[in-house]
Short mmCIF file of C-alpha atoms in Angstrom, two decimals:
data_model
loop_
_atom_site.label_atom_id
_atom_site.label_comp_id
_atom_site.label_asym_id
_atom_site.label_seq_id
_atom_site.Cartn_x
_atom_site.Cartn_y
_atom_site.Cartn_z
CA UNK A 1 0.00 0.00 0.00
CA UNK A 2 2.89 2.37 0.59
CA UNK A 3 4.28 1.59 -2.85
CA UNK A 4 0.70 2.65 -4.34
CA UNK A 5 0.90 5.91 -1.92
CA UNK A 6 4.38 6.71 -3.49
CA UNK A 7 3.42 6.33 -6.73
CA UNK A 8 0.45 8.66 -6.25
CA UNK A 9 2.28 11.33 -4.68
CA UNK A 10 5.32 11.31 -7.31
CA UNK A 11 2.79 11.23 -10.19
CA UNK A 12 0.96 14.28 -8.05
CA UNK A 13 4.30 16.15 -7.92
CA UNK A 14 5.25 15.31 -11.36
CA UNK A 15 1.71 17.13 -12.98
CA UNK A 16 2.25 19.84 -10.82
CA UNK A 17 5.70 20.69 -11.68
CA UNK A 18 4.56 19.96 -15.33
CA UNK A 19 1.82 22.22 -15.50
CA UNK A 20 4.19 25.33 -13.68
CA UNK A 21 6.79 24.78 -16.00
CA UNK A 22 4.06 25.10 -19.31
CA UNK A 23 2.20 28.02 -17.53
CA UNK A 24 5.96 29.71 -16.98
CA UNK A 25 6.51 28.97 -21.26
CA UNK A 26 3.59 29.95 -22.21
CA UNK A 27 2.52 33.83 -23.63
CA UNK A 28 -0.28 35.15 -21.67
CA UNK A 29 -3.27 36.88 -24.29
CA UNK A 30 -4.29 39.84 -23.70
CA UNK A 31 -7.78 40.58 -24.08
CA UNK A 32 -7.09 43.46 -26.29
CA UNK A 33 -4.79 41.33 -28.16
CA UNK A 34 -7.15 38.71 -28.80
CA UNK A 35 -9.74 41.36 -30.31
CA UNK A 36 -7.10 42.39 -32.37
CA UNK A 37 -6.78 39.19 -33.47
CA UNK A 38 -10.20 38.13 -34.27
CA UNK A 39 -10.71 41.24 -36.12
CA UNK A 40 -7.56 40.47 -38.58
CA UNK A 41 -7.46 36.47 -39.07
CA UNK A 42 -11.90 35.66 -38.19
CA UNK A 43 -13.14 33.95 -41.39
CA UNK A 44 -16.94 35.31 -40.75
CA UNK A 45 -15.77 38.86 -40.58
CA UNK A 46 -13.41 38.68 -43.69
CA UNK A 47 -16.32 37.75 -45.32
CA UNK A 48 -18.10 40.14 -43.64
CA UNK A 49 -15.54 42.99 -44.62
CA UNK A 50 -15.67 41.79 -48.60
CA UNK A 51 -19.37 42.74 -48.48
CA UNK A 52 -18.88 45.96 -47.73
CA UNK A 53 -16.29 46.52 -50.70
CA UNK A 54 -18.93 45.21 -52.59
CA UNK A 55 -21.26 47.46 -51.55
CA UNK A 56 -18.99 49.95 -51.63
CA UNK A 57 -17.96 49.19 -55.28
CA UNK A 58 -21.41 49.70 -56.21
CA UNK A 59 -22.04 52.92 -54.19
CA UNK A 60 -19.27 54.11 -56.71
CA UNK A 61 -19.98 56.93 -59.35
CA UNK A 62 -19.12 54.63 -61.85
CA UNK A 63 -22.36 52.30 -61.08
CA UNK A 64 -24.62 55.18 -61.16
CA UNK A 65 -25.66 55.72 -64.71
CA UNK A 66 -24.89 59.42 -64.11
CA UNK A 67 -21.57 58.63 -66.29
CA UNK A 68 -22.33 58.74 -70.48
CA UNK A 69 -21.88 55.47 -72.64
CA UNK A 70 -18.93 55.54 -74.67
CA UNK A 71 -18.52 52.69 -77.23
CA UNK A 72 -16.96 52.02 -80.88
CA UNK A 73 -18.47 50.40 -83.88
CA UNK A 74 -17.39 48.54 -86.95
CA UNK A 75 -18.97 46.81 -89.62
CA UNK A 76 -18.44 45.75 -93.44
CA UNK A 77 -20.18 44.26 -96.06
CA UNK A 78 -19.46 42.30 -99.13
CA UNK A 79 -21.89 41.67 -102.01
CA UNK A 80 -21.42 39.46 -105.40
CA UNK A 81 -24.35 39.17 -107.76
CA UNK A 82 -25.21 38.87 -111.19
CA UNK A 83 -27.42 41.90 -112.73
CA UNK A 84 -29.20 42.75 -115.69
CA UNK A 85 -31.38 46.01 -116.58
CA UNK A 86 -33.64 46.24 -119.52
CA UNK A 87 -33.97 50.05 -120.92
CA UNK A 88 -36.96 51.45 -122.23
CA UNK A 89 -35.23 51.06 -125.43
CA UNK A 90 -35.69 47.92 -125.62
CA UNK A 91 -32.13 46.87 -124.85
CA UNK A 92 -30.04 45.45 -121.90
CA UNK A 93 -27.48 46.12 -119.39
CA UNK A 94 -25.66 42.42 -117.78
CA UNK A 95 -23.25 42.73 -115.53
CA UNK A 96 -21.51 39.47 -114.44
CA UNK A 97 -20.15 39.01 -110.80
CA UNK A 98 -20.65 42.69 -109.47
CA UNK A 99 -18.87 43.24 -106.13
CA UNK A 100 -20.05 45.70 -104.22
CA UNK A 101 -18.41 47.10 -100.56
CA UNK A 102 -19.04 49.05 -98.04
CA UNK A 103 -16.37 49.97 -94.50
CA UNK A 104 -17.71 51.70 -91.27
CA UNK A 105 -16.54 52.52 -87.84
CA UNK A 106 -17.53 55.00 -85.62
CA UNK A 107 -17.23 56.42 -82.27
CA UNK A 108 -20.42 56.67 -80.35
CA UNK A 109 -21.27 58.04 -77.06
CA UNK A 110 -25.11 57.86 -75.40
CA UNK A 111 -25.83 60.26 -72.48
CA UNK A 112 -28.99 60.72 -70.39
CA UNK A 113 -29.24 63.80 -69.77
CA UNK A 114 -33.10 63.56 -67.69
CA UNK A 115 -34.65 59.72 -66.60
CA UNK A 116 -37.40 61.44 -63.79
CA UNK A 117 -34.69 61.56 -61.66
CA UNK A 118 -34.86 57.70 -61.34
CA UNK A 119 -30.99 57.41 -61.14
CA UNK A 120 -30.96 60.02 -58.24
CA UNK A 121 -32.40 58.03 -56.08
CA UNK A 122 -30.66 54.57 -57.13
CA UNK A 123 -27.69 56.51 -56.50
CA UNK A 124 -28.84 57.09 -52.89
CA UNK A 125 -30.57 54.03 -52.77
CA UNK A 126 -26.66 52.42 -53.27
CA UNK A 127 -25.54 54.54 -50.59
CA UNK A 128 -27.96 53.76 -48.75
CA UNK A 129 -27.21 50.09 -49.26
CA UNK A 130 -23.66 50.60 -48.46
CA UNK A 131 -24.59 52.11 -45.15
CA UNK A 132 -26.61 49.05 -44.21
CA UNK A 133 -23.94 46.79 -45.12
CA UNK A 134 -21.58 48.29 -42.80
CA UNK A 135 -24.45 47.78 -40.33
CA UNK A 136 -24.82 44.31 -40.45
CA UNK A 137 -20.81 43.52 -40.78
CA UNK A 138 -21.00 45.56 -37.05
CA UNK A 139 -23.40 43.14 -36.17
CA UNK A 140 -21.28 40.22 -37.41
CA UNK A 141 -17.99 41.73 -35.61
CA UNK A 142 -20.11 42.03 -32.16
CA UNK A 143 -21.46 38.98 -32.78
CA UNK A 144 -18.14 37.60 -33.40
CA UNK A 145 -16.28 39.48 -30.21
CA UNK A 146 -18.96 37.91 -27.82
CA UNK A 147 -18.51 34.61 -29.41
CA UNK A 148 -14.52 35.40 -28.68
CA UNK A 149 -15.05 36.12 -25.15
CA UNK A 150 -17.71 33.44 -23.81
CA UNK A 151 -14.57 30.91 -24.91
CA UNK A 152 -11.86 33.35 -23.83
CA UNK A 153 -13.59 33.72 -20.34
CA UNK A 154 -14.31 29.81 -20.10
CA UNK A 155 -10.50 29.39 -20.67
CA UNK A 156 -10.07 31.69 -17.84
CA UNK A 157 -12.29 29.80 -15.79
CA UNK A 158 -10.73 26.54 -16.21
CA UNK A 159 -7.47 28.84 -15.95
CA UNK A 160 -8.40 28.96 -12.36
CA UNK A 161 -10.06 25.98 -11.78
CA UNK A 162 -6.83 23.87 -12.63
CA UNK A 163 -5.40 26.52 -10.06
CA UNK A 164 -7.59 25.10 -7.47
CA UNK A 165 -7.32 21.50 -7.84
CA UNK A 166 -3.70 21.57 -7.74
CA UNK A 167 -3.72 23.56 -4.86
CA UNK A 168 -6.69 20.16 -3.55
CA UNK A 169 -4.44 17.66 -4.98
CA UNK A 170 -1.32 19.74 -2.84
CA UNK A 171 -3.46 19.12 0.46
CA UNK A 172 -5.16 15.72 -0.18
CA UNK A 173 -1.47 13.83 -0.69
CA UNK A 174 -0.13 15.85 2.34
CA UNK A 175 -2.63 14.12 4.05
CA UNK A 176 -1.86 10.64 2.56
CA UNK A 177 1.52 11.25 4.14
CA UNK A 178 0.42 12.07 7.55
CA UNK A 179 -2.18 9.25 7.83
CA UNK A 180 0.77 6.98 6.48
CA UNK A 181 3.31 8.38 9.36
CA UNK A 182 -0.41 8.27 11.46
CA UNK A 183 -0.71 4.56 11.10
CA UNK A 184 2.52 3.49 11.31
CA UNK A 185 3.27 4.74 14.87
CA UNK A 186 -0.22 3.16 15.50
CA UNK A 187 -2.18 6.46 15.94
CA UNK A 188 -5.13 5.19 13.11
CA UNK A 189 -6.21 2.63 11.35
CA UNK A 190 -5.47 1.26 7.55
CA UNK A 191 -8.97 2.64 6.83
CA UNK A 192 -7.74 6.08 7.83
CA UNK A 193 -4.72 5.53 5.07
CA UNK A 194 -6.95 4.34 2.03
CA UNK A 195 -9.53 7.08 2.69
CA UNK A 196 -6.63 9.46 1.60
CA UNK A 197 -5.54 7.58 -1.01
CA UNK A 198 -9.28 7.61 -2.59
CA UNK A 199 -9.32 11.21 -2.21
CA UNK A 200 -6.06 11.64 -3.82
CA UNK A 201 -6.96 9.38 -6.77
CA UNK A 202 -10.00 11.13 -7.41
CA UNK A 203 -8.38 14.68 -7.24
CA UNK A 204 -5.94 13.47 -9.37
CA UNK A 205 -8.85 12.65 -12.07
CA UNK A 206 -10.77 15.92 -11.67
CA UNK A 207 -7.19 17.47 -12.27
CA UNK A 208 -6.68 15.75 -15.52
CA UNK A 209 -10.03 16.24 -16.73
CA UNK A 210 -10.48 19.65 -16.12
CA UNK A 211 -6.62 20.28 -18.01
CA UNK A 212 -7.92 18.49 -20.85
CA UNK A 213 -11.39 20.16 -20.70
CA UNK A 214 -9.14 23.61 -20.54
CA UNK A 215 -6.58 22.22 -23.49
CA UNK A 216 -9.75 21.26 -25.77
CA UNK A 217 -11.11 25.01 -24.87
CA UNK A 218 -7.79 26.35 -25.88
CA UNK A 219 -8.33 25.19 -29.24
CA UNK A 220 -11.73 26.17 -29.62
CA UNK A 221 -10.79 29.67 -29.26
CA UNK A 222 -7.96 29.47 -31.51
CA UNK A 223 -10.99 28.59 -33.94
CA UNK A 224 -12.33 31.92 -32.76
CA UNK A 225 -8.55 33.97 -33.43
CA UNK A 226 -8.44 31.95 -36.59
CA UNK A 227 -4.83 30.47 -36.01
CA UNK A 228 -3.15 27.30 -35.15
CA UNK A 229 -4.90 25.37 -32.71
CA UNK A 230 -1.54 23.85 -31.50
CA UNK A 231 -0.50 27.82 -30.29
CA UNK A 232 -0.39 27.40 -26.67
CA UNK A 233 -1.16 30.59 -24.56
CA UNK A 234 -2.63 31.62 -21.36
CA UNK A 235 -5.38 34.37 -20.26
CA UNK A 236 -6.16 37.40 -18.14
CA UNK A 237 -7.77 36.27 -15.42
CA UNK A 238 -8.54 39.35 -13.95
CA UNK A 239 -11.84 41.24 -14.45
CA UNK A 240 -12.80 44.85 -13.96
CA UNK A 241 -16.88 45.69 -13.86
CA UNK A 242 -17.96 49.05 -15.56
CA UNK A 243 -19.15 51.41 -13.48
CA UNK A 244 -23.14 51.84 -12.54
CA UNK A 245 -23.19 55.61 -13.46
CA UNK A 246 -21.25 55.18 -17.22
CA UNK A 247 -23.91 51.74 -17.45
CA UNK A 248 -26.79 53.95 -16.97
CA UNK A 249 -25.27 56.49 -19.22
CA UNK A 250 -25.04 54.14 -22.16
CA UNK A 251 -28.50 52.95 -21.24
CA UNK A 252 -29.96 56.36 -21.91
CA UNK A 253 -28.60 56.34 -25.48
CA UNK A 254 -29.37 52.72 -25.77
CA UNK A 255 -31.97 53.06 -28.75
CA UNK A 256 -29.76 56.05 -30.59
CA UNK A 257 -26.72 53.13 -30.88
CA UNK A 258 -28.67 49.66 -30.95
CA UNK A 259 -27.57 47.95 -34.23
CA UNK A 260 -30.76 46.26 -35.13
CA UNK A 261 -32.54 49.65 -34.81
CA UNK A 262 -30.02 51.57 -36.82
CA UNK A 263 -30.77 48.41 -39.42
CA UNK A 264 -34.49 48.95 -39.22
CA UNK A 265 -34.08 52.48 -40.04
CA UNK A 266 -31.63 52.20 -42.78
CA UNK A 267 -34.43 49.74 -44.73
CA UNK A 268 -36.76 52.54 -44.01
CA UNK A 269 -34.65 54.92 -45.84
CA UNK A 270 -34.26 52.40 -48.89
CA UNK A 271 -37.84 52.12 -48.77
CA UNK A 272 -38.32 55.56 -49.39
CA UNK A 273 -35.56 55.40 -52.13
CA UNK A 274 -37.74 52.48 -53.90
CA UNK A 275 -41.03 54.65 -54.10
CA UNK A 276 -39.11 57.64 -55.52
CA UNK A 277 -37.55 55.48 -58.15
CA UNK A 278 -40.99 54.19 -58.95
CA UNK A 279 -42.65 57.36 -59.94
CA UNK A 280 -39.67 58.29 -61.64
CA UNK A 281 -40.92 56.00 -64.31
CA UNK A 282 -44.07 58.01 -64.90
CA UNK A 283 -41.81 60.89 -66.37
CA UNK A 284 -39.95 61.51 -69.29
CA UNK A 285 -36.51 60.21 -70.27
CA UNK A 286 -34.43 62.74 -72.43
CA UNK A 287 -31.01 61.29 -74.03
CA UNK A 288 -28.56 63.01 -76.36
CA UNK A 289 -27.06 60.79 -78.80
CA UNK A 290 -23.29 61.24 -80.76
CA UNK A 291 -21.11 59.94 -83.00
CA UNK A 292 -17.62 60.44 -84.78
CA UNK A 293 -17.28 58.08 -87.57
CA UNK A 294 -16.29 56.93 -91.24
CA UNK A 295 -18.41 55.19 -94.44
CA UNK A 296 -17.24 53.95 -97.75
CA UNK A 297 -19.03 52.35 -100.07
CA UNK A 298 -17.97 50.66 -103.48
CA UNK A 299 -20.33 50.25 -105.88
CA UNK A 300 -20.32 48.38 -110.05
CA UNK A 301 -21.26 50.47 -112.76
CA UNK A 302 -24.82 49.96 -113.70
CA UNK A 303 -26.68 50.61 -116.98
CA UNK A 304 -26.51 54.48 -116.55
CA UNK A 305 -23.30 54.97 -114.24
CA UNK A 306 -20.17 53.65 -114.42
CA UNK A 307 -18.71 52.11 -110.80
CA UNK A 308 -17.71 54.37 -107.66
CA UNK A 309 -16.23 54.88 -104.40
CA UNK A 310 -18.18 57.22 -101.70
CA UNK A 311 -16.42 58.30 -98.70
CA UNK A 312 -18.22 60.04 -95.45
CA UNK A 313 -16.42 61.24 -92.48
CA UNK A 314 -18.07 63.02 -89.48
CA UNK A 315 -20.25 64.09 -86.89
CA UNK A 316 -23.19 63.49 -86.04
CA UNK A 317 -25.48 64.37 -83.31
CA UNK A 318 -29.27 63.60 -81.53
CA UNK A 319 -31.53 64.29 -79.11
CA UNK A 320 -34.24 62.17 -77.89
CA UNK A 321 -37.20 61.80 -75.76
CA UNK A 322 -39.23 59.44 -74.88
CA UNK A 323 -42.38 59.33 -72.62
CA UNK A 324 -44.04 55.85 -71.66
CA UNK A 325 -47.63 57.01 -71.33
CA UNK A 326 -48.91 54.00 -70.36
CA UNK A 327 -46.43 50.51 -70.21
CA UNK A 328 -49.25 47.80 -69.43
CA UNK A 329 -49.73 48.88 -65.49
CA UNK A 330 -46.40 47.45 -64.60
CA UNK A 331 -45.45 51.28 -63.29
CA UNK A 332 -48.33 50.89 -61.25
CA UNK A 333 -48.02 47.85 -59.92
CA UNK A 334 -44.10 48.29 -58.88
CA UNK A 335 -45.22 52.02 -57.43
CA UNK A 336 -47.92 50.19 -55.06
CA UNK A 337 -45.46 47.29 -53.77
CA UNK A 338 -43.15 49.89 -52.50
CA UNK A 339 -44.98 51.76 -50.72
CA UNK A 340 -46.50 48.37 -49.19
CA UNK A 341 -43.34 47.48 -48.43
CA UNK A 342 -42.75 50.65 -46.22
CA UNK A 343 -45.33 49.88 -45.03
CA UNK A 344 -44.28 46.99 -43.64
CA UNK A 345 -40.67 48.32 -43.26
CA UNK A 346 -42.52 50.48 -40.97
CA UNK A 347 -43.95 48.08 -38.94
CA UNK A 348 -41.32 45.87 -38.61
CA UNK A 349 -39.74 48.53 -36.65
CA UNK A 350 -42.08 48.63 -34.03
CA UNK A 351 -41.68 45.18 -33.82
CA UNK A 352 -37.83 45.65 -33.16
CA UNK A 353 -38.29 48.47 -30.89
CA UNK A 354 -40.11 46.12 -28.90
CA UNK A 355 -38.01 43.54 -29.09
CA UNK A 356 -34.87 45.76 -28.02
CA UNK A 357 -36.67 47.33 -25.01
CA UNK A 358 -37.50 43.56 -23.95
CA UNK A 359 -33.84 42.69 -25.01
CA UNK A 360 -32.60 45.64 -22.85
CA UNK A 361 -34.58 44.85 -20.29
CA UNK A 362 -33.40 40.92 -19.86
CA UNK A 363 -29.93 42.02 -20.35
CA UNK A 364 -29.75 44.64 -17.82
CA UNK A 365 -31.47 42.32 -15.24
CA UNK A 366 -29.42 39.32 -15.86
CA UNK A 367 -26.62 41.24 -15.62
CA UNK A 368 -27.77 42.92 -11.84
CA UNK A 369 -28.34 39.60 -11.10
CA UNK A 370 -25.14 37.91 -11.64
CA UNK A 371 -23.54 40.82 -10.47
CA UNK A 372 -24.93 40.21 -6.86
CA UNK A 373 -24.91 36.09 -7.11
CA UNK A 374 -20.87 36.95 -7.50
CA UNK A 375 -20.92 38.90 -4.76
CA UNK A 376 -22.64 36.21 -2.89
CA UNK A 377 -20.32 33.42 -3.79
CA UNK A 378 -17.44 35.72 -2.70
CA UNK A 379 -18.36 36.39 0.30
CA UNK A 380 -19.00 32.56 0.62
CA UNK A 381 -15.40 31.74 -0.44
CA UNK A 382 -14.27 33.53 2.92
CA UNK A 383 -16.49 31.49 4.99
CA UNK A 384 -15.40 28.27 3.75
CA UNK A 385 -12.05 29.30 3.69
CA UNK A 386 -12.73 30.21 7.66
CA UNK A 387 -14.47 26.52 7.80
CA UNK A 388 -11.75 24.82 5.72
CA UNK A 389 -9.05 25.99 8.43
CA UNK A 390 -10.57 25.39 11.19
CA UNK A 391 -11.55 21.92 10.04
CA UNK A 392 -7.89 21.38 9.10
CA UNK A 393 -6.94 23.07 12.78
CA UNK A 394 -9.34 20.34 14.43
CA UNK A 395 -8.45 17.27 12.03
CA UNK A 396 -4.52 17.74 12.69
CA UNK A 397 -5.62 17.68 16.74
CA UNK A 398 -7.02 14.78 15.93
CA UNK A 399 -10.93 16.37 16.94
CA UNK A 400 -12.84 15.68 13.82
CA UNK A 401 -12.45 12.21 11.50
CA UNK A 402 -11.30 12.41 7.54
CA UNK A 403 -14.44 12.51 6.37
CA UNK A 404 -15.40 15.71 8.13
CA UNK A 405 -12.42 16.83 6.82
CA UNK A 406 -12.81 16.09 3.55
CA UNK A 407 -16.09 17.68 3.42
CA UNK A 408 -15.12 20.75 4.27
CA UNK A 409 -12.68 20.40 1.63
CA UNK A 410 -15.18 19.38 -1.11
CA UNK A 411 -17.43 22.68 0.19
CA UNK A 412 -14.12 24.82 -0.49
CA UNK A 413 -13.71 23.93 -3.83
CA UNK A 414 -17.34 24.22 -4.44
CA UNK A 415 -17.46 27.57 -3.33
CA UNK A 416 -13.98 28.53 -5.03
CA UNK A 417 -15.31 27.12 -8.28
CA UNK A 418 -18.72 28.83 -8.02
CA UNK A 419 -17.41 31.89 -7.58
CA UNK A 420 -15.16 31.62 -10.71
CA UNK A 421 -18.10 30.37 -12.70
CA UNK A 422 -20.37 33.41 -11.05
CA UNK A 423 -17.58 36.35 -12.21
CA UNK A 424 -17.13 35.28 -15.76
CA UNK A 425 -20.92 34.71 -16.21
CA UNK A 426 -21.43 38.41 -14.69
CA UNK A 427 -18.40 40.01 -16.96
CA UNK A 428 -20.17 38.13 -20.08
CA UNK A 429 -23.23 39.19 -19.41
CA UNK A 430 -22.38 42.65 -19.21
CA UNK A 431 -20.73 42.40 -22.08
CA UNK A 432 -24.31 41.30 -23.70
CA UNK A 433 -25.97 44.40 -22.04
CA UNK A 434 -23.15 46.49 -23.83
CA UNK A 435 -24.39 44.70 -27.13
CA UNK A 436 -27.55 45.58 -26.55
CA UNK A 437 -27.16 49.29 -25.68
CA UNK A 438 -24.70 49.28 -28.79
CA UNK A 439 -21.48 49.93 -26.64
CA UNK A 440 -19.80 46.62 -27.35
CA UNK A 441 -17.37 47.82 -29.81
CA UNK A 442 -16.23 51.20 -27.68
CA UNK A 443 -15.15 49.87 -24.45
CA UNK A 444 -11.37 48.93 -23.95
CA UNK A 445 -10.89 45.60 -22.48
#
């Protein structure tokens, strides 16, 4: 049995020297570092950022229409025919395998000069568009950000779990020794011996399976930072709660920064744009025309003319107009679905508004709540703490057995463990509420 008991406590001493030597090696990440990070290497908002050069592309004067058309033109033609023409004489011209030719190009250019004004507001409408997009990529990188710290946080919390269990497994195969010095001057029983050993064994376990639940965490927020998942690293563990008085600040401007409503207003505005561009098509479209170019045509000789060449080189310019008084109702039609679509644009955001003020709402009390259950669970650290030494104080006089011991162990890790779980839960969720009241992305961390 002492063989088992040695092998326990060098395999104990061996994980713990193991684990300071890899938290000594490896780089701790910063929280700001880790943002800066998952902005530069996260797939979803690289994808995120191409849709706004795309948006941006088209927002560009060159996609507006307001630019002319500039194009070139070619052409020839080649003709070979037999003719014959009969005079009013009576005789006849034939002409065998006449060739005749003609050569053009040109430079053209096509320019709308008046359309109702329907490329005005397409123009805005793109703008418009390009304003939204940059909305929803914000949403993406908070999105993204919380997504980053519910793993970063859970690596801190395992962080400091591991802390605590090797502080448990420290104690518990202390103990194995004394009972083992304990029983061999006669001063307890065997039973007294394996009790410690148990503990140790199972401390051991809940060691090892909380390192590999914090290793396989590691990885998934290298996922997140989009890099190597065999980069090892560790975290801040420390965390800092905003004030009350800059919360309720950011709470009063809540509905002036929320994302979704700044998205429910921007589909407004292209709603708007849409009905504009419809009755556009109920006016006029005026369009100047132009050209630069060069003809030639070769001709046979006929019954009264011999063959010739023609050559025209020029200008030549147009304007045009044209009015669709009536195109089948489809102007109609189109004019009526967007401003139903407003409509509903318009509802929609009452919707949302409700939705955020219910959003807001949760958020804020989740966050109170957690706040104070953290509170709680610190205060309740101390009095185990108090519990666990006394306990250890009456277990080395010899006034309380293992097991009473032990328990007051167990409660000690419970309460050290609860109150890591309770400050990371509270930090997240304020970091939720700062979604909500659009904040997320202004803080420093």
């Amino acid at each position: 049995m002492k063989s088992i008991s040695l092998k326990i406590a060098v395999l104990s001493v061996f994980a713990l020297g193991q684990s300071f030597l890899n938290f000594a090696q490896e780089q701790v990440l910063s929280k700001s570092e880790a943002i800066a990070l998952t902005l530069e290497n996260n797939y979803n908002i690289a994808v995120a950022d191409n849709s706004v050069l795309v948006a941006e592309n088209n927002a560009d004067i060159l996609n507006s229409n307001y630019l002319p058309t500039v194009f070139g033109q070619a052409g020839m033609s080649y003709t070979l025919q037999d003719q014959r023409t009969d005079r009013d004489d009576g005789g006849s011209f034939e002409l065998e395998d006449a060739k005749s030719e003609s050569y053009n190009a040109s430079v053209n250019l096509d320019y709308t000069l008046f359309d109702g004004l329907g490329r005005l507001y397409n123009y805005k409408s793109l703008k418009e568009t390009y304003n939204l997009t940059k909305l929803e990529t914000r949403e993406t990188i908070e999105n993204t950000i919380l997504q980053l710290f519910s793993v970063y946080y859970e690596v801190a919390r395992l962080t400091e779990n591991v802390e605590i269990l090797e502080q448990t497994l420290e104690i518990s195969k202390n103990r194995v020794k004394r009972a083992g010095y304990q029983f061999d001057y006669g001063q307890n029983t065997k039973l007294e011996v394996l009790n410690a050993e148990v503990d140790v064994t199972n401390d051991s376990i809940n060691l090892m399976n909380t390192r590999q639940l914090l290793n396989n965490t590691k990885r998934d927020l290298n996922v997140v930072l989009a890099r190597e998942l065999k980069q090892t690293f560790a975290v801040d563990t420390n965390v800092i709660f905003i004030p009350k008085i800059q919360l309720e600040s950011y709470l009063e401007l809540a509905k002036e920064n929320n994302v979704r409503l700044l998205q429910t207003e921007s589909s407004i505005t292209l709603s708007e744009y849409d009905i504009k561009t419809s009755k556009a098509r109920f006016l006029p479209t005026v369009g100047l025309t132009g050209s630069y170019g060069w003809n030639e045509s070769i001709t046979p000789a006929s019954a009264f003319f011999g063959g010739s060449t023609r050559q025209n080189t020029g200008f030549q310019g147009g304007l045009n107009l044209r009015w669709n008084l009536f195109d089948g109702g489809s102007s109609i039609v189109q004019l009526k679905n967007a401003k139903i679509a407003k409509e509903n644009q318009l509802l929609q955001k009452e919707q949302i508004k409700l939705e955020v003020d219910r959003d807001i709402a949760n958020a804020l009390g989740n966050y109170e709540n957690l706040v104070e259950v953290y509170e709680i669970q610190e205060q309740n650290v101390i009095t185990n703490k108090n519990n666990f030494e006394r306990s250890r104080e009456r277990f080395n006089l010899g006034q309380i057995t293992s097991i009473e011991f032990r328990q007051a162990q167990i409660n000690l890790i419970n309460a050290e463990t609860n109150k890591n779980l309770a400050k990371y839960e509270a930090k997240f969720a304020e970091l939720q509420l700062l979604q909500q009241v659009g904040q997320l992305l202004n803080i420093e961390f």
